[in-house]
């Protein structure tokens, strides 16, 4: 597996929502939002709370891609790899399920926990990072998108 860096983990936490792509039986893509993506000891996991199609696809074909982008920083990561569906009595299953229940509440069912064996990680950058001349700082980009979306950072 490829190392998940502190920056990657930070983006996952800040973005909150990620998108998991799997392959349907007919070869078409299936894209499923996940708010449960987390990093524990350098490993990616997500919980299946309401994604039966994702799990069905992964049982048939474990190929997975996860995209995470912080909308204000206009950057993120693309994680590709192989998904492992953990059995309910597995220590890692229990760790992730307990974490989901602690943050989201007991009413959220955790049907499955998926562990990702990452095979490649690539950065995702908006054109604001690539084409702006003169180049903009991360703070300038962030402030531009705070204004665009009409939000203010907490504590200001």
Short mmCIF file of C-alpha atoms in Angstrom, two decimals, residues 5-121:
data_model
loop_
_atom_site.label_atom_id
_atom_site.label_comp_id
_atom_site.label_asym_id
_atom_site.label_seq_id
_atom_site.Cartn_x
_atom_site.Cartn_y
_atom_site.Cartn_z
CA UNK A 5 0.34 11.54 4.17
CA UNK A 6 -0.70 14.03 6.82
CA UNK A 7 -1.82 16.42 4.06
CA UNK A 8 -4.03 13.76 2.49
CA UNK A 9 -5.56 12.98 5.86
CA UNK A 10 -6.16 16.68 6.47
CA UNK A 11 -7.94 17.09 3.12
CA UNK A 12 -10.17 14.08 3.90
CA UNK A 13 -11.14 15.58 7.26
CA UNK A 14 -11.74 19.06 5.84
CA UNK A 15 -13.64 17.95 2.75
CA UNK A 16 -15.99 15.74 4.79
CA UNK A 17 -17.60 14.30 1.65
CA UNK A 18 -15.79 11.98 -0.74
CA UNK A 19 -16.93 10.08 -3.82
CA UNK A 20 -16.34 6.37 -4.28
CA UNK A 21 -16.39 4.97 -7.82
CA UNK A 22 -17.02 1.30 -8.49
CA UNK A 23 -17.89 -0.69 -11.63
CA UNK A 24 -21.43 -1.91 -12.25
CA UNK A 25 -22.00 -5.38 -13.69
CA UNK A 26 -22.59 -3.90 -17.16
CA UNK A 27 -19.27 -2.01 -17.00
CA UNK A 28 -20.77 1.41 -16.33
CA UNK A 29 -19.52 3.53 -13.42
CA UNK A 30 -21.26 3.80 -10.08
CA UNK A 31 -20.47 6.89 -8.03
CA UNK A 32 -21.46 7.01 -4.38
CA UNK A 33 -20.94 9.86 -1.90
CA UNK A 34 -19.37 8.95 1.43
CA UNK A 35 -19.12 11.06 4.56
CA UNK A 36 -17.52 8.17 6.44
CA UNK A 37 -14.15 8.07 4.66
CA UNK A 38 -11.43 8.08 7.29
CA UNK A 39 -7.74 7.40 7.73
CA UNK A 40 -6.56 5.26 10.61
CA UNK A 41 -2.89 4.40 10.99
CA UNK A 42 -2.27 5.34 7.37
CA UNK A 43 -5.08 3.21 5.94
CA UNK A 44 -8.27 4.39 4.19
CA UNK A 45 -11.64 3.01 5.32
CA UNK A 46 -15.27 3.84 4.69
CA UNK A 47 -18.49 2.53 6.15
CA UNK A 48 -21.44 1.29 4.15
CA UNK A 49 -24.40 2.99 5.78
CA UNK A 50 -26.73 3.15 2.77
CA UNK A 51 -24.78 1.95 -0.29
CA UNK A 52 -25.87 -1.56 -1.28
CA UNK A 53 -24.87 -1.03 -4.94
CA UNK A 54 -21.32 -0.06 -3.93
CA UNK A 55 -20.92 -3.22 -1.85
CA UNK A 56 -22.47 -5.43 -4.55
CA UNK A 57 -20.03 -3.99 -7.08
CA UNK A 58 -17.03 -4.42 -4.78
CA UNK A 59 -17.91 -8.05 -4.07
CA UNK A 60 -17.83 -8.72 -7.80
CA UNK A 61 -14.93 -6.40 -8.68
CA UNK A 62 -12.79 -4.86 -5.90
CA UNK A 63 -11.44 -2.06 -8.13
CA UNK A 64 -12.17 1.30 -6.53
CA UNK A 65 -11.35 4.95 -6.94
CA UNK A 66 -12.04 7.59 -4.32
CA UNK A 67 -11.95 11.32 -5.03
CA UNK A 68 -11.73 13.87 -2.24
CA UNK A 69 -11.58 17.61 -2.88
CA UNK A 70 -11.66 20.47 -0.41
CA UNK A 71 -13.93 22.91 -2.25
CA UNK A 72 -12.32 25.97 -0.68
CA UNK A 73 -8.70 24.95 -1.19
CA UNK A 74 -9.61 23.74 -4.69
CA UNK A 75 -7.41 20.70 -4.31
CA UNK A 76 -7.58 17.11 -3.19
CA UNK A 77 -6.56 13.58 -4.04
CA UNK A 78 -7.52 10.61 -6.20
CA UNK A 79 -6.98 7.28 -4.44
CA UNK A 80 -7.04 4.13 -6.57
CA UNK A 81 -6.83 0.62 -5.28
CA UNK A 82 -8.48 -2.57 -4.21
CA UNK A 83 -11.31 -2.73 -1.69
CA UNK A 84 -11.54 -5.35 1.03
CA UNK A 85 -14.92 -5.81 2.70
CA UNK A 86 -14.17 -6.64 6.33
CA UNK A 87 -16.18 -9.24 8.25
CA UNK A 88 -18.31 -7.84 11.12
CA UNK A 89 -16.22 -9.53 13.81
CA UNK A 90 -12.93 -8.08 12.50
CA UNK A 91 -11.17 -5.63 14.83
CA UNK A 92 -10.90 -2.98 12.10
CA UNK A 93 -14.62 -3.33 11.29
CA UNK A 94 -15.48 -2.72 14.94
CA UNK A 95 -13.08 0.23 15.18
CA UNK A 96 -14.59 2.02 12.16
CA UNK A 97 -18.20 1.12 13.03
CA UNK A 98 -17.74 2.43 16.57
CA UNK A 99 -16.20 5.64 15.22
CA UNK A 100 -19.16 6.19 12.85
CA UNK A 101 -21.63 5.58 15.67
CA UNK A 102 -19.73 7.92 18.00
CA UNK A 103 -19.77 10.79 15.48
CA UNK A 104 -23.08 10.19 13.70
CA UNK A 105 -25.24 8.46 16.29
CA UNK A 106 -26.40 4.95 17.06
CA UNK A 107 -29.28 5.19 14.57
CA UNK A 108 -26.86 5.00 11.64
CA UNK A 109 -26.43 1.36 10.67
CA UNK A 110 -22.99 0.20 9.62
CA UNK A 111 -23.67 -2.70 7.26
CA UNK A 112 -20.11 -3.09 6.02
CA UNK A 113 -16.68 -1.58 6.51
CA UNK A 114 -14.42 -1.32 3.50
CA UNK A 115 -10.64 -1.13 3.75
CA UNK A 116 -8.75 0.28 0.77
CA UNK A 117 -5.41 -1.11 -0.33
CA UNK A 118 -4.15 1.91 -2.23
CA UNK A 119 -2.15 1.27 -5.40
CA UNK A 120 -1.86 4.89 -6.58
CA UNK A 121 -2.52 8.35 -5.24
#
